[in-house]
Each structure stands twice: as C-alpha cells, then as structure tokens.
Short mmCIF file of C-alpha atoms in Angstrom, two decimals:
data_model
loop_
_atom_site.label_atom_id
_atom_site.label_comp_id
_atom_site.label_asym_id
_atom_site.label_seq_id
_atom_site.Cartn_x
_atom_site.Cartn_y
_atom_site.Cartn_z
CA MET A 78 -26.04 -11.52 -23.47
CA SER A 79 -24.88 -10.54 -20.19
CA ASP A 80 -23.08 -7.87 -19.27
CA SER A 81 -19.91 -8.55 -16.79
CA SER A 82 -20.66 -4.61 -16.02
CA ALA A 83 -23.00 -5.64 -14.07
CA PRO A 84 -23.50 -4.44 -10.13
CA SER A 85 -23.77 -7.06 -7.37
CA ALA A 86 -25.11 -8.34 -4.67
CA SER A 87 -22.65 -6.40 -2.05
CA PRO A 88 -21.51 -3.21 -3.91
CA ILE A 89 -18.47 -1.76 -3.06
CA ARG A 90 -17.95 1.65 -1.67
CA CYS A 91 -15.63 3.86 -2.67
CA LEU A 92 -14.90 6.73 -1.23
CA LEU A 93 -12.83 9.82 -3.39
CA VAL A 94 -12.18 13.23 -2.36
CA ASP A 95 -11.68 16.03 -5.83
CA ASP A 96 -12.26 19.32 -4.98
CA ASP A 97 -13.42 18.85 -8.49
CA PRO A 98 -17.31 19.08 -8.41
CA SER A 99 -17.96 17.04 -12.71
CA ILE A 100 -14.91 14.05 -10.95
CA ARG A 101 -17.49 14.41 -8.30
CA GLU A 102 -20.78 13.64 -10.30
CA LEU A 103 -18.66 11.73 -14.09
CA LEU A 104 -17.96 8.98 -11.91
CA THR A 105 -20.92 8.95 -8.85
CA GLY A 106 -23.59 8.11 -12.13
CA PHE A 107 -20.07 6.03 -14.10
CA LEU A 108 -19.66 3.89 -10.89
CA GLN A 109 -23.12 2.85 -10.22
CA PRO A 110 -23.57 0.31 -13.11
CA PHE A 111 -20.54 -2.40 -12.08
CA GLY A 112 -21.60 -2.98 -8.56
CA MET A 113 -19.97 0.42 -6.92
CA ARG A 114 -21.27 2.87 -4.86
CA LEU A 115 -19.09 6.30 -4.63
CA ASP A 116 -19.77 9.46 -1.62
CA ALA A 117 -17.88 11.88 -2.15
CA VAL A 118 -16.15 15.05 -0.60
CA ALA A 119 -14.20 17.99 -1.74
CA ASP A 120 -11.19 18.08 0.38
CA GLY A 121 -9.82 17.07 3.68
CA ALA A 122 -11.84 18.23 6.32
CA GLY A 123 -14.68 16.75 4.80
CA LEU A 124 -12.23 13.54 4.33
CA ARG A 125 -11.84 14.17 8.26
CA GLN A 126 -15.58 14.63 8.91
CA ARG A 127 -16.87 11.62 6.55
CA LEU A 128 -14.51 8.54 6.89
CA PRO A 129 -14.42 7.64 11.05
CA SER A 130 -18.19 6.74 10.69
CA ALA A 131 -18.61 6.25 6.77
CA ASP A 132 -18.61 2.39 5.52
CA VAL A 133 -15.49 2.65 3.47
CA ASP A 134 -14.05 -0.65 1.03
CA VAL A 135 -11.58 1.82 -1.29
CA LEU A 136 -10.23 4.94 -0.81
CA LEU A 137 -10.58 7.76 -4.23
CA LEU A 138 -7.40 10.34 -3.20
CA ASP A 139 -6.95 13.74 -4.84
CA LEU A 140 -3.49 14.11 -4.58
CA MET A 141 -4.15 18.41 -5.51
CA LEU A 142 -6.23 19.11 -2.09
CA PRO A 143 -6.68 22.68 -1.03
CA GLY A 144 -5.99 22.63 2.34
CA GLU A 145 -3.77 19.37 3.06
CA SER A 146 -2.94 17.45 0.12
CA GLY A 147 -3.58 14.19 -0.90
CA LEU A 148 -0.09 13.26 0.55
CA ASP A 149 -1.06 13.93 4.33
CA LEU A 150 -4.50 12.70 3.46
CA CYS A 151 -2.66 9.18 2.97
CA GLN A 152 -0.32 9.03 5.50
CA TRP A 153 -3.64 10.53 8.09
CA VAL A 154 -5.84 7.44 5.50
CA LYS A 155 -3.17 5.38 6.75
CA ARG A 156 -2.26 6.09 10.76
CA VAL A 157 -5.94 5.80 10.61
CA GLN A 158 -6.96 3.25 8.93
CA PRO A 159 -3.85 0.65 7.87
CA GLY A 160 -6.05 -1.34 5.35
CA LEU A 161 -7.93 0.54 3.46
CA PRO A 162 -6.73 0.52 0.36
CA VAL A 163 -6.18 3.96 -1.09
CA ILE A 164 -6.30 4.79 -4.93
CA MET A 165 -3.87 8.51 -5.95
CA LEU A 166 -5.19 10.86 -8.28
CA THR A 167 -2.29 11.95 -10.04
CA ALA A 168 -1.38 14.81 -12.40
CA GLN A 169 0.05 13.33 -15.64
CA GLY A 170 4.40 12.65 -15.43
CA ASP A 171 3.61 13.56 -11.64
CA THR A 172 6.23 10.67 -10.71
CA LEU A 173 7.79 12.37 -7.58
CA SER A 174 4.36 12.29 -6.19
CA ARG A 175 3.41 9.08 -7.54
CA VAL A 176 6.40 8.00 -5.20
CA LEU A 177 6.48 10.09 -2.44
CA GLY A 178 2.85 8.39 -2.43
CA LEU A 179 2.74 5.00 -2.82
CA GLU A 180 6.16 5.23 0.30
CA LEU A 181 3.29 6.35 2.50
CA GLY A 182 0.76 3.67 1.43
CA ALA A 183 -0.75 4.74 -0.94
CA ASP A 184 -1.89 1.12 -3.08
CA ASP A 185 -2.37 2.03 -6.12
CA TYR A 186 -2.35 5.30 -8.10
CA LEU A 187 -4.00 7.23 -11.26
CA PRO A 188 -2.79 10.25 -13.51
CA LYS A 189 -5.39 12.37 -14.89
CA PRO A 190 -6.73 12.59 -17.26
CA PHE A 191 -7.82 8.82 -16.56
CA GLU A 192 -9.80 6.14 -18.84
CA PRO A 193 -13.06 5.29 -15.59
CA ARG A 194 -13.19 1.93 -16.96
CA GLU A 195 -9.91 1.82 -15.70
CA LEU A 196 -9.82 3.04 -11.96
CA VAL A 197 -12.99 0.63 -12.31
CA ALA A 198 -10.03 -2.15 -12.79
CA ARG A 199 -7.87 -0.36 -10.31
CA ILE A 200 -10.51 -0.18 -7.73
CA ARG A 201 -11.45 -4.93 -8.66
CA ALA A 202 -7.80 -4.88 -7.44
CA VAL A 203 -6.91 -3.46 -4.93
CA ARG A 204 -10.50 -4.24 -3.47
CA ARG A 205 -9.14 -7.99 -4.22
CA GLY A 206 -6.07 -7.00 -2.26
CA THR A 207 -4.22 -9.66 -3.98
CA TRP A 208 -0.37 -8.89 -3.69
CA ALA A 209 -0.80 -6.30 -0.56
CA GLN A 210 -3.13 -8.75 2.08
CA PRO A 211 -1.09 -12.23 3.30
CA GLN A 212 -2.16 -15.15 2.18
CA ALA A 213 -5.10 -16.83 3.88
CA THR A 214 -2.59 -19.55 5.66
CA ALA A 215 0.33 -17.25 6.58
CA SER A 216 0.28 -15.96 9.92
CA ALA A 217 -1.04 -12.13 10.37
CA SER A 218 1.16 -12.09 13.84
CA VAL A 219 4.68 -12.77 12.97
CA LEU A 220 7.22 -12.53 15.82
CA ILE A 221 10.77 -11.44 14.56
CA GLY A 222 13.91 -11.85 17.89
CA GLY A 223 12.31 -9.60 20.11
CA TRP A 224 9.47 -7.48 17.08
CA ARG A 225 6.17 -7.91 16.00
CA PHE A 226 5.28 -7.63 12.16
CA ASP A 227 1.23 -7.83 11.72
CA ARG A 228 0.70 -7.60 8.58
CA VAL A 229 -2.59 -7.41 8.40
CA GLN A 230 -2.19 -3.80 10.39
CA ARG A 231 0.58 -3.47 8.78
CA ARG A 232 2.62 -1.74 11.50
CA LEU A 233 5.77 -3.46 13.38
CA TYR A 234 6.46 -3.33 17.13
CA ASP A 235 9.98 -3.29 18.67
CA PRO A 236 11.01 -5.42 21.63
CA GLU A 237 8.80 -2.51 23.89
CA GLY A 238 6.22 -2.52 22.86
CA VAL A 239 6.17 1.13 19.80
CA MET A 240 4.72 1.29 17.13
CA HIS A 241 6.27 1.69 14.32
CA THR A 242 5.18 2.42 10.35
CA LEU A 243 5.51 1.32 7.99
CA SER A 244 6.18 2.57 4.97
CA ALA A 245 4.24 0.45 0.92
CA ALA A 246 7.68 -0.57 -0.18
CA GLU A 247 8.55 -1.42 3.07
CA TYR A 248 5.82 -3.59 4.12
CA ARG A 249 6.07 -5.68 0.83
CA LEU A 250 9.31 -5.64 1.27
CA LEU A 251 8.88 -7.21 4.96
CA VAL A 252 6.13 -9.75 3.95
CA ALA A 253 8.26 -10.96 1.21
CA PHE A 254 11.44 -11.62 3.85
CA VAL A 255 8.83 -13.54 5.95
CA ASP A 256 7.37 -15.44 3.73
CA HIS A 257 10.56 -16.36 2.39
CA PRO A 258 12.68 -16.99 5.09
CA ASP A 259 16.59 -17.59 5.17
CA GLN A 260 15.73 -18.60 1.36
CA ALA A 261 18.69 -16.44 -0.25
CA LEU A 262 16.44 -13.40 -2.76
CA SER A 263 18.09 -12.19 -5.90
CA ARG A 264 16.78 -8.56 -6.60
CA ASP A 265 14.56 -9.24 -9.08
CA ARG A 266 13.27 -11.33 -7.09
CA LEU A 267 12.45 -9.67 -4.73
CA LEU A 268 11.32 -6.15 -7.35
CA GLU A 269 8.96 -9.91 -8.36
CA LEU A 270 7.54 -10.06 -5.27
CA THR A 271 6.81 -6.47 -3.87
CA ARG A 272 5.84 -4.64 -7.49
CA ALA A 273 3.66 -2.50 -7.09
CA PRO A 274 0.34 -1.25 -9.85
CA GLY A 275 2.28 0.77 -12.10
CA VAL A 276 4.84 1.59 -9.63
CA GLU A 277 9.13 1.33 -12.26
CA ALA A 278 11.52 -0.21 -9.69
CA ASN A 279 14.83 -1.19 -9.88
CA GLU A 280 17.70 -2.99 -7.97
CA ARG A 281 18.73 -0.04 -6.84
CA SER A 282 14.56 1.14 -5.37
CA ILE A 283 15.59 -2.21 -3.43
CA ASP A 284 18.72 -1.59 -2.22
CA LEU A 285 16.91 1.30 -1.13
CA ALA A 286 14.43 -0.77 1.01
CA VAL A 287 16.41 -3.13 2.38
CA SER A 288 18.24 -0.19 4.40
CA ARG A 289 15.43 1.57 5.24
CA LEU A 290 14.04 -1.47 6.88
CA ARG A 291 17.34 -2.77 8.75
CA HIS A 292 18.18 0.96 10.04
CA LYS A 293 13.48 0.35 11.36
CA LEU A 294 14.82 -2.87 13.17
CA GLY A 295 18.27 -1.35 14.37
CA ASP A 296 19.69 -4.55 12.01
CA ASN A 297 23.16 -2.99 10.98
CA ASP A 298 24.08 -6.33 10.84
CA ALA A 299 24.60 -6.47 7.21
CA GLN A 300 27.00 -10.52 7.23
CA HIS A 301 24.88 -12.06 10.39
CA GLY A 302 22.06 -9.32 11.29
CA LEU A 303 17.99 -10.68 10.51
CA ILE A 304 18.74 -8.77 6.26
CA ARG A 305 21.89 -10.11 5.13
CA THR A 306 23.59 -9.79 2.35
CA LEU A 307 25.29 -11.84 0.19
CA ARG A 308 27.53 -10.65 -2.63
CA GLY A 309 26.88 -10.76 -5.74
CA THR A 310 23.54 -13.05 -5.85
CA GLY A 311 20.74 -10.95 -3.44
CA TYR A 312 19.56 -11.16 0.60
CA LEU A 313 18.55 -13.24 2.34
CA PHE A 314 16.16 -12.90 5.73
CA ALA A 315 17.42 -14.94 8.36
CA PRO A 316 15.04 -14.44 11.58
CA ARG A 317 15.39 -15.16 15.05
CA ARG A 318 12.63 -16.32 15.97
CA ALA A 319 11.56 -16.33 19.62
CA ALA A 320 10.51 -19.57 21.47
CA PRO A 321 6.47 -20.12 21.46
#
C-alpha cells in the first residue's frame, strides 16, 4: 500500500531556528520522508547569515532564543522577505507571545511539545497559503483612494509612496475588505474571513483590528470614510478607487 508521506518531486525547503540541538536533529530526520528538506540554525545570527542566500519555502522559528527573540526575528523576516511563511514554535500556553507573533506577521504557531506529524500538516497548510495568498484571479495591487495595497508583498503605500507595514491581522482584514467592497459584513462574517489557524478570536478582536487599520489609513470618519461602521451590523468597506 502506498504511503501518503512519500516525498514529492519538489521537496518543501524549510529553515529551522532553534537552539535545542536535539530538536534540530529530530526534525531533520523526521521531515525528509514527508517530502521536506530541513536546514537548521541555532540563533538569530545564524538566521541572518543563512536566510539571504538560502532558498527557503517555510521558516520554523522558535520563540525563546538566545540573543534576539523569535518575535524580533519574525519582524525582521517580514521586512526582508514579506512573502515567506513563518511558523512560530512557542511554549505551551504562552498566549500573549503567540498573539504578538501573529500580529508581527507570523502565519501560524505550534506550541511545544508538539507531535511532529502536526508540524508536517502546518507546514503544508502555510505552504499552500490558502487563506494568506490572494486568489489567482485577484489583482496583486489594489488602489484604495490614494493608497496602494500590494497583496502579494503584504505592503501598503500611502499617496506619497511611503511604505507602511501591516500586521498579520491587519493584512487579513484588509484582504477581506478588498475582496468584498461595498458589502455589509457582520463581525461574525469578518471572523470567518480573517481567522488564522489555531487563533482564538472574537468580535472585539475585529473591532480592534478595524481601529488599527483605520488609524494606519488615516481614515477617521466612521460614517462616510473607507471603513464605515454599520450600527448593529458590522462594517462596510467603501473604497474610493482612483480613475484608471
């Protein structure tokens, strides 16, 4: 009987940053039969040296590292390679760091200790990018008033061309709005559209993300601006698109 774990013709190239040599050794051997090739470094210095020259599909980033923390490194990675999927490895129950990591751009998280097969599933999920990447038919660059939103690079440019970084939550929310312009979206619907793997969210988190996104866009008019509050319903995104 064939094994679904047999390697594919083109292996998924992973880079692991973890200061525990036993984990580096374990995962290096474990992932290979699943069609994945793992390179590993012990700390941020190793990551900064390796990443620019490495051909990496997925980054596995431990939160607790000597020197620079995983949160700092995640922020750096998302600046230099915005499209690189990042899975953060966190301590069991470390909710605050997990949320911060996702806000800084991590695509998923996995609490330690974890079952290696679950890591395989998470790697495959972020590699597919089913919720994070734009649909093939969607425009990669979208005009929002005088702003330009690059969906692929996850970057937002103001009318002067200055780039503004987006957190993972802000990015997912803006994608949801751009994909559903001039539609009344309830908070429950926005939760469905923006939910990240393994993250517990509620209506309050949507309100906070909307507030941060409005502030970033300089959109202070909740009644007639880009992101309009619909009392008792949710929100409506009304982009003022520039003429072609």
